[in-house]
Tab-separated table of C-alpha atoms and ligand atoms in Angstrom:
chain	number	residue	atom	x	y	z
A	1	MET	CA	-6.886	-14.407	8.603
A	2	ALA	CA	-3.763	-13.565	10.438
A	3	LEU	CA	-0.960	-11.161	10.981
A	4	ALA	CA	-2.825	-8.729	13.148
A	5	HIS	CA	-0.987	-5.458	13.573
A	6	SER	CA	-1.752	-1.804	13.157
A	7	ARG	CA	-0.057	0.844	11.115
A	8	VAL	CA	-0.668	4.276	9.729
A	9	PHE	CA	0.026	4.695	6.047
A	10	GLY	CA	3.589	5.635	5.177
A	11	ALA	CA	4.582	9.197	4.465
A	12	ALA	CA	6.651	8.609	1.360
A	13	GLN	CA	3.789	7.342	-0.726
A	14	LEU	CA	1.277	9.840	0.571
A	15	GLU	CA	3.480	12.759	-0.336
A	16	GLN	CA	3.226	11.788	-3.977
A	17	VAL	CA	-0.438	12.652	-3.977
A	18	PRO	CA	-1.159	16.195	-5.155
A	19	THR	CA	-2.929	18.009	-2.359
A	20	PRO	CA	-2.966	21.797	-2.849
A	21	GLY	CA	-6.334	23.288	-2.232
A	22	SER	CA	-8.004	19.910	-2.013
A	23	TYR	CA	-9.769	18.220	0.809
A	24	ARG	CA	-7.389	16.103	2.791
A	25	ALA	CA	-8.084	12.630	4.111
A	26	TYR	CA	-6.286	10.750	6.849
A	27	ILE	CA	-6.707	6.966	6.939
A	28	GLU	CA	-5.727	4.843	9.915
A	29	THR	CA	-5.834	1.069	9.594
A	30	TYR	CA	-6.019	-1.741	12.151
A	31	GLY	CA	-6.226	-5.488	11.813
A	32	CYS	CA	-5.234	-7.951	9.131
A	33	GLN	CA	-3.554	-7.460	5.755
A	34	MET	CA	-6.963	-7.567	4.105
A	35	ASN	CA	-7.857	-4.370	5.955
A	36	PHE	CA	-4.662	-2.729	4.712
A	37	ALA	CA	-5.539	-3.766	1.180
A	38	ASP	CA	-9.038	-2.368	1.684
A	39	SER	CA	-7.633	0.950	2.879
A	40	GLU	CA	-5.673	1.093	-0.378
A	41	LEU	CA	-8.927	0.658	-2.278
A	42	VAL	CA	-10.554	3.396	-0.226
A	43	ALA	CA	-7.564	5.682	-0.830
A	44	GLY	CA	-7.843	4.909	-4.565
A	45	LEU	CA	-11.527	5.795	-4.529
A	46	LEU	CA	-10.938	9.053	-2.659
A	47	HIS	CA	-8.028	9.957	-4.918
A	48	ALA	CA	-10.296	9.549	-7.946
A	49	GLU	CA	-12.718	11.938	-6.234
A	50	GLY	CA	-9.960	14.568	-5.964
A	51	TYR	CA	-8.967	14.063	-2.347
A	52	GLY	CA	-5.460	14.680	-1.138
A	53	PHE	CA	-3.964	12.918	1.865
A	54	THR	CA	-2.226	13.865	5.060
A	55	GLN	CA	-0.270	11.963	7.680
A	56	ASP	CA	-1.513	14.224	10.429
A	57	PRO	CA	-5.062	13.750	11.733
A	58	GLN	CA	-4.951	17.311	13.089
A	59	GLU	CA	-4.766	18.623	9.525
A	60	ALA	CA	-7.378	16.338	8.013
A	61	ASP	CA	-10.796	17.292	6.679
A	62	LEU	CA	-11.809	13.637	6.609
A	63	ILE	CA	-10.612	10.952	9.037
A	64	LEU	CA	-11.357	7.333	8.212
A	65	ILE	CA	-10.485	4.585	10.656
A	66	ASN	CA	-10.503	1.086	9.185
A	67	THR	CA	-11.255	-1.245	12.057
A	68	CYS	CA	-10.872	-4.822	13.249
A	69	ALA	CA	-13.359	-6.742	15.404
A	70	ILE	CA	-11.532	-10.029	15.791
A	71	ARG	CA	-10.862	-9.664	19.525
A	72	GLU	CA	-12.342	-7.358	22.134
A	73	HIS	CA	-8.989	-5.682	22.590
A	74	ALA	CA	-8.946	-4.607	18.930
A	75	GLU	CA	-12.227	-2.791	19.436
A	76	GLU	CA	-11.135	-1.156	22.707
A	77	LYS	CA	-8.295	0.490	20.822
A	78	ILE	CA	-10.714	1.958	18.303
A	79	TRP	CA	-12.915	3.481	21.025
A	80	GLN	CA	-9.806	5.212	22.377
A	81	ARG	CA	-8.890	6.575	18.976
A	82	LEU	CA	-12.424	7.903	18.531
A	83	LYS	CA	-11.976	9.911	21.751
A	84	TYR	CA	-8.835	11.428	20.270
A	85	PHE	CA	-10.608	12.241	16.992
A	86	GLN	CA	-13.270	13.984	19.064
A	87	SER	CA	-10.574	16.393	20.248
A	88	CYS	CA	-9.499	16.975	16.605
A	89	LYS	CA	-13.086	17.797	15.760
A	90	GLN	CA	-13.325	20.376	18.507
A	91	ARG	CA	-10.534	22.289	16.779
A	92	ARG	CA	-11.840	21.685	13.243
A	93	PRO	CA	-15.630	21.540	13.400
A	94	HIS	CA	-16.025	20.750	9.700
A	95	LEU	CA	-14.004	17.537	10.153
A	96	ILE	CA	-15.815	14.350	9.068
A	97	VAL	CA	-15.018	11.140	10.959
A	98	GLY	CA	-15.894	7.770	9.450
A	99	VAL	CA	-15.559	4.233	10.773
A	100	LEU	CA	-14.893	1.504	8.199
A	101	GLY	CA	-14.283	-2.228	8.339
A	102	CYS	CA	-15.266	-5.089	10.590
A	103	MET	CA	-16.162	-3.152	13.739
A	104	ALA	CA	-18.346	-0.829	11.656
A	105	GLU	CA	-20.104	-3.878	10.245
A	106	ARG	CA	-20.465	-5.563	13.637
A	107	LEU	CA	-21.726	-2.606	15.653
A	108	LYS	CA	-23.538	-0.702	12.895
A	109	ALA	CA	-25.802	2.069	14.224
A	110	LYS	CA	-24.618	1.405	17.789
A	111	LEU	CA	-21.408	3.206	16.901
A	112	LEU	CA	-23.340	6.269	15.776
A	113	GLN	CA	-25.359	6.197	18.988
A	114	GLU	CA	-22.442	5.704	21.362
A	115	ALA	CA	-19.814	7.831	19.635
A	116	PRO	CA	-21.183	11.243	18.724
A	117	VAL	CA	-17.907	12.028	16.924
A	118	VAL	CA	-18.737	9.443	14.248
A	119	ASP	CA	-20.458	10.868	11.157
A	120	LEU	CA	-20.222	7.916	8.855
A	121	ILE	CA	-20.225	4.118	9.018
A	122	ALA	CA	-19.270	1.888	6.093
A	123	GLY	CA	-18.836	-1.897	6.225
A	124	PRO	CA	-16.314	-3.900	4.139
A	125	ASP	CA	-18.671	-4.218	1.150
A	126	SER	CA	-19.788	-0.562	1.212
A	127	TYR	CA	-16.703	1.341	0.100
A	128	ARG	CA	-18.048	2.103	-3.371
A	129	HIS	CA	-20.705	4.184	-1.645
A	130	LEU	CA	-18.216	6.289	0.306
A	131	PRO	CA	-18.315	9.409	-1.924
A	132	GLN	CA	-22.084	9.464	-1.686
A	133	LEU	CA	-22.015	8.827	2.085
A	134	ILE	CA	-19.571	11.700	2.515
A	135	ARG	CA	-21.877	13.995	0.541
A	136	GLN	CA	-24.728	12.953	2.796
A	137	VAL	CA	-22.701	13.984	5.845
A	138	GLU	CA	-21.788	17.269	4.173
A	139	SER	CA	-25.453	18.001	3.734
A	140	GLY	CA	-25.990	17.604	7.464
A	141	ALA	CA	-27.070	13.969	7.996
A	142	ARG	CA	-25.098	11.103	9.492
A	143	ALA	CA	-24.553	8.263	7.025
A	144	ILE	CA	-24.469	4.489	7.325
A	145	HIS	CA	-24.052	1.681	4.789
A	146	VAL	CA	-23.386	-1.823	6.082
A	147	LEU	CA	-25.062	-4.133	3.569
A	148	LEU	CA	-22.966	-7.189	2.826
A	149	SER	CA	-22.796	-8.312	-0.778
A	150	ARG	CA	-22.555	-11.689	-2.477
A	151	GLU	CA	-20.712	-10.253	-5.476
A	152	GLU	CA	-18.573	-7.269	-4.517
A	153	THR	CA	-14.837	-7.864	-5.155
A	154	TYR	CA	-13.829	-4.290	-6.074
A	155	ALA	CA	-12.047	-5.839	-9.076
A	156	ASP	CA	-12.403	-2.675	-11.160
A	157	ILE	CA	-11.117	-0.230	-8.545
A	158	ALA	CA	-7.483	0.824	-8.763
A	159	PRO	CA	-5.984	0.739	-5.273
A	160	MET	CA	-3.571	3.456	-4.282
A	161	ARG	CA	-0.424	1.530	-3.342
A	162	LEU	CA	0.517	2.610	0.129
A	163	ALA	CA	1.695	-0.416	2.008
A	164	PRO	CA	3.805	-1.862	3.326
A	165	HIS	CA	7.106	-1.232	1.477
A	166	PRO	CA	7.907	0.684	-1.668
A	167	THR	CA	8.092	-2.334	-3.943
A	168	SER	CA	5.548	-4.508	-2.224
A	169	ALA	CA	1.849	-4.792	-3.048
A	170	TYR	CA	-1.253	-6.662	-1.998
A	171	ILE	CA	-3.845	-8.121	-4.333
A	172	SER	CA	-7.096	-9.326	-2.784
A	173	ILE	CA	-8.165	-12.412	-4.657
A	174	MET	CA	-11.331	-13.129	-2.736
A	175	ARG	CA	-13.482	-11.685	0.013
A	176	GLY	CA	-15.528	-13.078	2.888
A	177	CYS	CA	-15.457	-16.522	4.454
A	178	ASN	CA	-17.867	-19.473	4.450
A	179	ASN	CA	-16.158	-21.450	7.171
A	180	MET	CA	-17.930	-20.501	10.358
A	181	CYS	CA	-15.168	-21.344	12.801
A	182	SER	CA	-17.124	-21.035	16.021
A	183	PHE	CA	-14.882	-18.392	17.642
A	184	CYS	CA	-14.678	-16.113	14.625
A	185	ILE	CA	-16.575	-12.925	13.848
A	186	VAL	CA	-15.198	-12.620	10.289
A	187	PRO	CA	-18.036	-14.462	8.480
A	188	PHE	CA	-20.437	-11.975	10.109
A	189	THR	CA	-18.421	-8.870	9.317
A	190	ARG	CA	-17.120	-9.778	5.868
A	191	GLY	CA	-19.932	-11.942	4.609
A	192	ARG	CA	-19.998	-14.848	2.190
A	193	GLU	CA	-16.961	-15.973	0.311
A	194	ARG	CA	-16.577	-14.766	-3.271
A	195	SER	CA	-13.618	-15.091	-5.628
A	196	ARG	CA	-12.434	-12.335	-7.877
A	197	ARG	CA	-12.090	-13.160	-11.600
A	198	TRP	CA	-8.733	-14.737	-12.308
A	199	GLN	CA	-8.114	-12.558	-15.387
A	200	SER	CA	-8.281	-9.368	-13.342
A	201	ILE	CA	-5.911	-10.796	-10.704
A	202	VAL	CA	-3.386	-11.939	-13.303
A	203	SER	CA	-3.438	-8.641	-15.164
A	204	GLU	CA	-3.019	-6.673	-11.934
A	205	ALA	CA	-0.022	-8.851	-11.014
A	206	GLN	CA	1.493	-8.341	-14.455
A	207	GLN	CA	1.084	-4.562	-14.236
A	208	LEU	CA	2.648	-4.500	-10.779
A	209	ALA	CA	5.664	-6.500	-11.954
A	210	GLU	CA	6.066	-4.286	-15.012
A	211	ALA	CA	5.963	-1.242	-12.721
A	212	GLY	CA	8.875	-2.706	-10.721
A	213	TYR	CA	7.080	-4.243	-7.747
A	214	LYS	CA	9.179	-7.028	-6.265
A	215	GLU	CA	6.766	-8.645	-3.867
A	216	ILE	CA	3.091	-9.378	-4.441
A	217	THR	CA	0.940	-10.896	-1.717
A	218	LEU	CA	-2.327	-12.547	-2.730
A	219	LEU	CA	-4.909	-12.155	0.015
A	220	GLY	CA	-7.997	-14.070	1.010
A	221	GLN	CA	-9.503	-15.388	4.254
A	222	ASN	CA	-9.139	-18.906	2.894
A	223	VAL	CA	-7.114	-18.882	-0.330
A	224	ASP	CA	-7.409	-22.646	-0.757
A	225	SER	CA	-11.083	-22.343	-1.577
A	226	TYR	CA	-10.420	-19.840	-4.390
A	227	GLN	CA	-12.478	-20.864	-7.423
A	228	ASP	CA	-13.268	-18.911	-10.581
A	229	GLN	CA	-14.433	-20.341	-13.918
A	230	GLY	CA	-12.822	-23.658	-13.027
A	231	VAL	CA	-9.519	-22.071	-11.965
A	232	ARG	CA	-8.532	-23.219	-8.483
A	233	PHE	CA	-5.890	-21.674	-6.250
A	234	ALA	CA	-2.970	-23.800	-7.541
A	235	GLU	CA	-3.731	-22.792	-11.115
A	236	LEU	CA	-4.150	-19.152	-10.120
A	237	LEU	CA	-0.744	-19.244	-8.413
A	238	ALA	CA	0.849	-20.670	-11.555
A	239	ARG	CA	-0.744	-18.019	-13.768
A	240	VAL	CA	0.304	-15.194	-11.431
A	241	ALA	CA	3.848	-16.601	-11.197
A	242	GLU	CA	4.086	-16.594	-14.997
A	243	ALA	CA	2.547	-13.148	-15.403
A	244	ALA	CA	4.868	-11.561	-12.809
A	245	PRO	CA	8.148	-13.478	-13.190
A	246	THR	CA	10.264	-10.708	-11.645
A	247	ALA	CA	8.212	-10.526	-8.434
A	248	TRP	CA	8.167	-12.797	-5.411
A	249	ILE	CA	4.649	-14.082	-4.955
A	250	ARG	CA	3.325	-14.712	-1.449
A	251	PHE	CA	-0.165	-15.535	-0.234
A	252	ALA	CA	-2.246	-15.767	2.924
A	253	THR	CA	-4.164	-17.398	4.508
A	254	SER	CA	-4.238	-21.155	3.898
A	255	HIS	CA	-6.748	-23.442	5.581
A	256	PRO	CA	-5.579	-26.881	6.763
A	257	LYS	CA	-8.831	-28.561	5.783
A	258	ASP	CA	-8.625	-27.318	2.180
A	259	MET	CA	-4.901	-27.116	1.399
A	260	LEU	CA	-4.186	-29.517	-1.451
A	261	ASP	CA	-0.907	-31.072	-2.533
A	262	GLU	CA	-1.389	-29.416	-5.933
A	263	VAL	CA	-0.749	-26.029	-4.285
A	264	LEU	CA	2.511	-27.272	-2.752
A	265	GLU	CA	3.539	-28.901	-6.021
A	266	THR	CA	2.926	-25.613	-7.844
A	267	ILE	CA	4.986	-23.634	-5.334
A	268	ALA	CA	7.840	-26.115	-5.800
A	269	ARG	CA	7.618	-25.682	-9.583
A	270	TYR	CA	7.992	-21.885	-9.842
A	271	PRO	CA	11.127	-20.132	-8.603
A	272	ASN	CA	9.217	-16.941	-7.757
A	273	LEU	CA	6.511	-18.578	-5.590
A	274	SER	CA	7.606	-18.090	-2.005
A	275	PRO	CA	7.535	-21.229	0.156
A	276	TYR	CA	6.089	-19.309	3.090
A	277	ILE	CA	2.936	-20.970	4.364
A	278	HIS	CA	0.735	-19.517	7.055
A	279	LEU	CA	-1.406	-22.404	8.211
A	280	PRO	CA	-3.411	-21.548	11.338
A	281	VAL	CA	-3.906	-24.623	13.529
A	282	GLN	CA	-5.661	-22.845	16.455
A	283	ALA	CA	-5.461	-25.850	18.820
A	284	GLY	CA	-3.939	-29.312	19.093
A	285	SER	CA	-6.753	-31.172	20.816
A	286	ASN	CA	-9.339	-32.854	18.623
A	287	SER	CA	-12.225	-32.084	20.952
A	288	VAL	CA	-11.284	-28.387	20.982
A	289	LEU	CA	-10.860	-28.401	17.196
A	290	GLN	CA	-14.283	-29.920	16.893
A	291	ARG	CA	-15.879	-27.281	19.125
A	292	MET	CA	-14.040	-24.678	17.092
A	293	ASN	CA	-15.665	-26.174	13.987
A	294	ARG	CA	-12.352	-26.221	12.168
A	295	GLY	CA	-13.115	-29.256	10.016
A	296	TYR	CA	-9.881	-31.201	10.674
A	297	THR	CA	-8.110	-33.197	13.372
A	298	ALA	CA	-4.597	-32.802	14.758
A	299	GLU	CA	-3.585	-35.890	12.735
A	300	TRP	CA	-4.905	-34.342	9.525
A	301	TYR	CA	-3.063	-31.116	10.298
A	302	LEU	CA	0.228	-32.959	10.857
A	303	ASP	CA	-0.273	-34.814	7.599
A	304	ARG	CA	-0.540	-31.420	5.830
A	305	VAL	CA	2.646	-30.288	7.605
A	306	ALA	CA	4.413	-33.440	6.429
A	307	ALA	CA	3.295	-32.694	2.870
A	308	ILE	CA	4.636	-29.136	3.147
A	309	ARG	CA	8.028	-30.372	4.385
A	310	ARG	CA	8.095	-33.029	1.665
A	311	TYR	CA	7.357	-30.742	-1.286
A	312	LEU	CA	9.099	-27.675	0.104
A	313	PRO	CA	12.124	-28.501	2.247
A	314	GLN	CA	12.890	-24.766	2.530
A	315	ALA	CA	9.358	-23.877	3.627
A	316	VAL	CA	8.772	-21.461	6.443
A	317	LEU	CA	5.650	-22.567	8.277
A	318	SER	CA	3.780	-20.229	10.585
A	319	THR	CA	0.569	-20.677	12.503
A	320	ASP	CA	-2.062	-19.067	14.728
A	321	ILE	CA	-2.893	-20.520	18.124
A	322	ILE	CA	-5.770	-19.613	20.412
A	323	VAL	CA	-5.386	-20.520	24.080
A	324	GLY	CA	-8.236	-20.772	26.574
A	325	PHE	CA	-11.035	-21.602	24.162
A	326	CYS	CA	-14.293	-22.723	25.805
A	327	GLY	CA	-13.852	-25.963	27.737
A	328	GLU	CA	-10.081	-26.232	27.092
A	329	THR	CA	-8.631	-28.523	29.793
A	330	ASP	CA	-4.995	-28.861	30.861
A	331	ALA	CA	-4.799	-32.029	28.766
A	332	ASP	CA	-6.244	-30.207	25.729
A	333	PHE	CA	-3.686	-27.483	26.176
A	334	GLU	CA	-0.855	-30.015	26.481
A	335	ALA	CA	-1.987	-31.412	23.132
A	336	THR	CA	-1.518	-27.942	21.603
A	337	VAL	CA	2.039	-27.730	22.934
A	338	ALA	CA	2.753	-31.272	21.701
A	339	LEU	CA	1.446	-30.358	18.243
A	340	MET	CA	3.660	-27.271	18.156
A	341	GLU	CA	6.636	-29.506	18.835
A	342	ALA	CA	5.573	-32.059	16.224
A	343	ALA	CA	4.935	-29.428	13.546
A	344	ARG	CA	8.178	-27.528	14.323
A	345	PHE	CA	6.570	-24.191	13.546
A	346	ASP	CA	9.029	-21.623	12.307
A	347	PHE	CA	6.841	-18.837	13.632
A	348	THR	CA	3.718	-18.672	15.805
A	349	TYR	CA	1.097	-15.975	16.329
A	350	HIS	CA	-0.710	-16.527	19.628
A	351	PHE	CA	-3.951	-15.217	21.065
A	352	MET	CA	-6.074	-15.595	24.176
A	353	TYR	CA	-9.628	-16.539	23.352
A	354	SER	CA	-11.881	-13.511	23.340
A	355	GLU	CA	-15.596	-14.170	23.097
A	356	ARG	CA	-17.266	-12.341	20.222
A	357	PRO	CA	-21.002	-11.728	20.589
A	358	GLY	CA	-23.107	-13.495	17.973
A	359	THR	CA	-20.562	-16.171	17.038
A	360	LEU	CA	-21.418	-19.869	17.307
A	361	ALA	CA	-19.113	-20.255	20.319
A	362	ALA	CA	-20.711	-17.329	22.138
A	363	ARG	CA	-24.122	-18.874	21.611
A	364	ARG	CA	-23.208	-22.492	22.326
A	365	TYR	CA	-20.352	-22.634	24.821
A	366	LYS	CA	-19.284	-20.983	28.031
A	367	ASP	CA	-16.139	-18.840	28.047
A	368	ASP	CA	-15.094	-20.824	31.118
A	369	VAL	CA	-11.289	-20.793	31.181
A	370	PRO	CA	-10.256	-18.347	33.937
A	371	GLN	CA	-8.285	-15.315	32.809
A	372	GLU	CA	-5.208	-16.299	34.813
A	373	VAL	CA	-5.202	-19.758	33.229
A	374	LYS	CA	-5.449	-18.159	29.765
A	375	HIS	CA	-2.489	-15.952	30.657
A	376	ALA	CA	-0.396	-18.867	31.923
A	377	ARG	CA	-1.166	-20.899	28.781
A	378	LEU	CA	-0.296	-17.971	26.553
A	379	GLU	CA	3.051	-17.654	28.347
A	380	ALA	CA	3.710	-21.356	27.832
A	381	VAL	CA	2.894	-21.058	24.116
A	382	ILE	CA	5.197	-18.051	23.788
A	383	THR	CA	8.064	-19.922	25.476
A	384	LYS	CA	7.578	-22.931	23.205
A	385	ALA	CA	7.213	-20.761	20.102
A	386	GLN	CA	10.420	-18.877	20.845
A	387	ALA	CA	12.386	-22.073	21.333
A	388	LEU	CA	11.097	-23.467	18.025
A	389	SER	CA	11.798	-20.201	16.163
A	390	LEU	CA	15.300	-20.049	17.587
A	391	THR	CA	16.094	-23.593	16.432
A	392	SER	CA	14.619	-22.867	13.015
A	393	ASN	CA	16.529	-19.601	12.580
A	394	GLN	CA	19.787	-21.027	13.898
A	395	ALA	CA	19.628	-23.709	11.218
A	396	GLN	CA	20.034	-20.872	8.676
A	397	ILE	CA	23.421	-19.792	10.042
A	398	GLY	CA	26.096	-20.288	7.404
A	399	THR	CA	23.648	-20.101	4.483
A	400	TYR	CA	23.239	-17.498	1.766
A	401	GLN	CA	19.746	-16.057	1.396
A	402	GLN	CA	17.999	-13.810	-1.081
A	403	VAL	CA	16.660	-10.818	0.815
A	404	LEU	CA	14.238	-8.069	-0.176
A	405	ILE	CA	15.144	-4.969	1.831
A	406	GLU	CA	12.108	-3.377	3.471
A	407	LYS	CA	13.086	-0.609	5.866
A	408	PRO	CA	15.752	0.826	8.156
A	409	ALA	CA	16.439	-1.431	11.136
A	410	ARG	CA	14.857	-0.257	14.381
A	411	ARG	CA	17.900	-0.556	16.634
A	412	ASP	CA	20.734	0.776	14.497
A	413	PRO	CA	20.286	3.192	11.590
A	414	LYS	CA	23.356	1.733	9.882
A	415	ASP	CA	21.490	-1.557	9.451
A	416	LEU	CA	18.587	-2.408	7.162
A	417	ALA	CA	15.733	-4.843	7.775
A	418	GLY	CA	14.203	-7.134	5.198
A	419	ARG	CA	12.753	-10.539	4.519
A	420	THR	CA	14.169	-13.663	2.900
A	421	PHE	CA	12.414	-15.246	-0.054
A	422	SER	CA	10.879	-17.763	2.334
A	423	GLY	CA	9.645	-15.018	4.660
A	424	ARG	CA	12.183	-14.871	7.508
A	425	ASN	CA	13.084	-11.518	9.045
A	426	VAL	CA	16.679	-10.445	8.461
A	427	ILE	CA	18.834	-7.608	9.770
A	428	LEU	CA	21.612	-6.658	7.367
A	429	ARG	CA	24.542	-5.179	9.244
A	430	GLY	CA	25.969	-1.947	7.846
A	431	ALA	CA	23.829	-2.162	4.716
A	432	ALA	CA	22.315	1.344	4.943
A	433	ALA	CA	25.458	2.931	3.487
A	434	SER	CA	25.035	1.192	0.132
A	435	TYR	CA	21.486	-0.156	-0.126
A	436	LYS	CA	17.904	1.021	0.204
A	437	PRO	CA	14.424	-0.386	0.691
A	438	GLY	CA	13.251	-2.150	-2.435
A	439	ASP	CA	16.688	-3.576	-3.338
A	440	THR	CA	17.064	-7.343	-3.529
A	441	VAL	CA	20.391	-8.698	-2.314
A	442	GLU	CA	22.129	-11.905	-1.453
A	443	ALA	CA	23.145	-12.095	2.205
A	444	TYR	CA	25.349	-14.354	4.283
A	445	ILE	CA	23.698	-15.294	7.584
A	446	HIS	CA	26.128	-15.399	10.497
A	447	GLU	CA	23.860	-15.092	13.520
A	448	ALA	CA	20.259	-15.702	14.529
A	449	THR	CA	17.805	-14.951	17.317
A	450	SER	CA	14.297	-16.343	17.716
A	451	ALA	CA	12.953	-13.231	15.961
A	452	THR	CA	15.442	-12.600	13.191
A	453	LEU	CA	18.411	-13.685	11.138
A	454	ILE	CA	21.467	-11.443	11.126
A	455	GLY	CA	23.731	-11.208	8.136
A	456	TYR	CA	25.598	-9.027	5.702
A	457	VAL	CA	25.179	-8.361	2.016
A	458	THR	CA	27.367	-10.419	-0.307
A	459	ALA	CA	25.893	-9.389	-3.675
A	460	THR	CA	23.331	-7.105	-5.263
A	461	LEU	CA	20.621	-9.013	-7.103
A	462	SER	CA	18.457	-6.127	-8.272
A	463	GLU	CA	17.982	-2.507	-7.332
A	464	SER	CA	14.809	-0.697	-6.459
A	465	PRO	CA	13.443	0.940	-9.614
B	501	5AD	N1	-10.391	-14.877	20.074
B	501	5AD	C1	-9.052	-15.013	19.952
B	501	5AD	N2	-8.422	-15.151	18.783
B	501	5AD	C2	-9.176	-15.157	17.675
B	501	5AD	N3	-8.842	-15.292	16.381
B	501	5AD	C3	-9.969	-15.216	15.639
B	501	5AD	N4	-11.028	-15.047	16.433
B	501	5AD	C4	-10.566	-15.008	17.704
B	501	5AD	C5	-11.175	-14.866	18.973
B	501	5AD	N5	-12.497	-14.745	19.102
B	501	5AD	C6	-7.489	-15.530	15.941
B	501	5AD	C7	-7.364	-16.832	15.156
B	501	5AD	C8	-7.223	-16.334	13.742
B	501	5AD	C9	-6.468	-15.051	13.964
B	501	5AD	C10	-6.481	-14.089	12.858
B	501	5AD	O1	-7.093	-14.492	15.082
B	501	5AD	O2	-6.187	-17.472	15.567
B	501	5AD	O3	-6.524	-17.250	12.904
B	502	SF4	FE1	-12.494	-16.828	10.723
B	502	SF4	FE2	-12.227	-19.468	10.288
B	502	SF4	FE3	-12.910	-17.847	8.232
B	502	SF4	FE4	-10.419	-17.727	9.256
B	502	SF4	S1	-11.342	-19.520	8.213
B	502	SF4	S2	-11.763	-15.985	8.772
B	502	SF4	S3	-10.791	-18.144	11.428
B	502	SF4	S4	-14.135	-18.279	10.086
């Protein structure tokens, strides 16, 4: 999975929840989009139990922190937050603090032992048990549930839509991962891969579109291995596109070893399937890819890129790169930079290798690339990535793009920020006077940086409901 970032749920949506007199929960989420989608499920579950919500941890009766374990740094952040929640608890002794997600699954009882503030631990397949775990804490015991499941998809639970924009929604289509990339903790924290029934995905997409949602993102650790009753990912995409014709459909994450031409063909066929493809490559050297257990070579990856460019000339292609994996030589690293150039990535997420206890790599290989070499390689990847993004964005100057407006721009409150159909960031100059998040507009692009396109609105396509 990709797109690691952290965010607290938005105020606007939370305020809609009736709270008077009720217990109030505060949910903080770290990690990938799947975690954000999971927090929406948890919020839906708590809402059904009569909970209200607050944006302020100081006011909460229940604090849940949904965690990520993908790199050591992600976990360090959580330990810090737990210290802060300890101070909240000193002021409000009845406060319950729970840790959810991948770090809860990875560390299990160790978290209870090492963080006295924690009352409750629930792994990614344990959220159905939350009400009962909370009751257990209320009756004076600490509570833990970290069993992974082969079946759980939460298909019947209505998520409370909180993220990330008012007309944007996630649908998880599958959970877990069977791939066992050697660096990755996800198969251990999220368990075996299982696909949700296609009928429930399609009907959720249809309901979202009918309710006015304009962007639906289908989530899975490896969407290309989706499989339910003979329906593969390409067919699922087609059915969702037909069921939600007024929404832009996005998806993440694709896997280079499994991505079939039929998926690309399907995207080309439907005008509401976004040609944004996140295709993590991780490394450009075949020996590193082999040690990573990725199941493809650099040549195979570039063949997939060629297919993407062939079927989808407007595609935006992004990737994940890890630098400093075990045994990575200068020549291996040069191969990564050469692959970046050959693939002409529109956007790159980059990470320094961080050994995760229990993974295949931690057991088999030495984390032997010195920290300063990892840093230098990361810098080189960033420089290359920025140059490629700049070229890619500059090629959009002079074009008209459909843009879904997401939020006020950070730098200037007169501007709005949004995303093009193909997934590029856009700043719309002076748009705040006439438009709002959730509106879809046509924009003329007159400038570009490596991070964003800059343009102005030329027409309204549809307004936020
Ligand atoms: N160290 C560094 N990066 C990692 N990722 C996954 N595991 C690790 C790790 N141990 C990166 C991969 C993945 C992204 C979500 O995080 O690039 O695609
Ligand atoms: Fe981790 Fe690989 Fe599965 Fe992605 S495909 S979640 S990197 S094991």
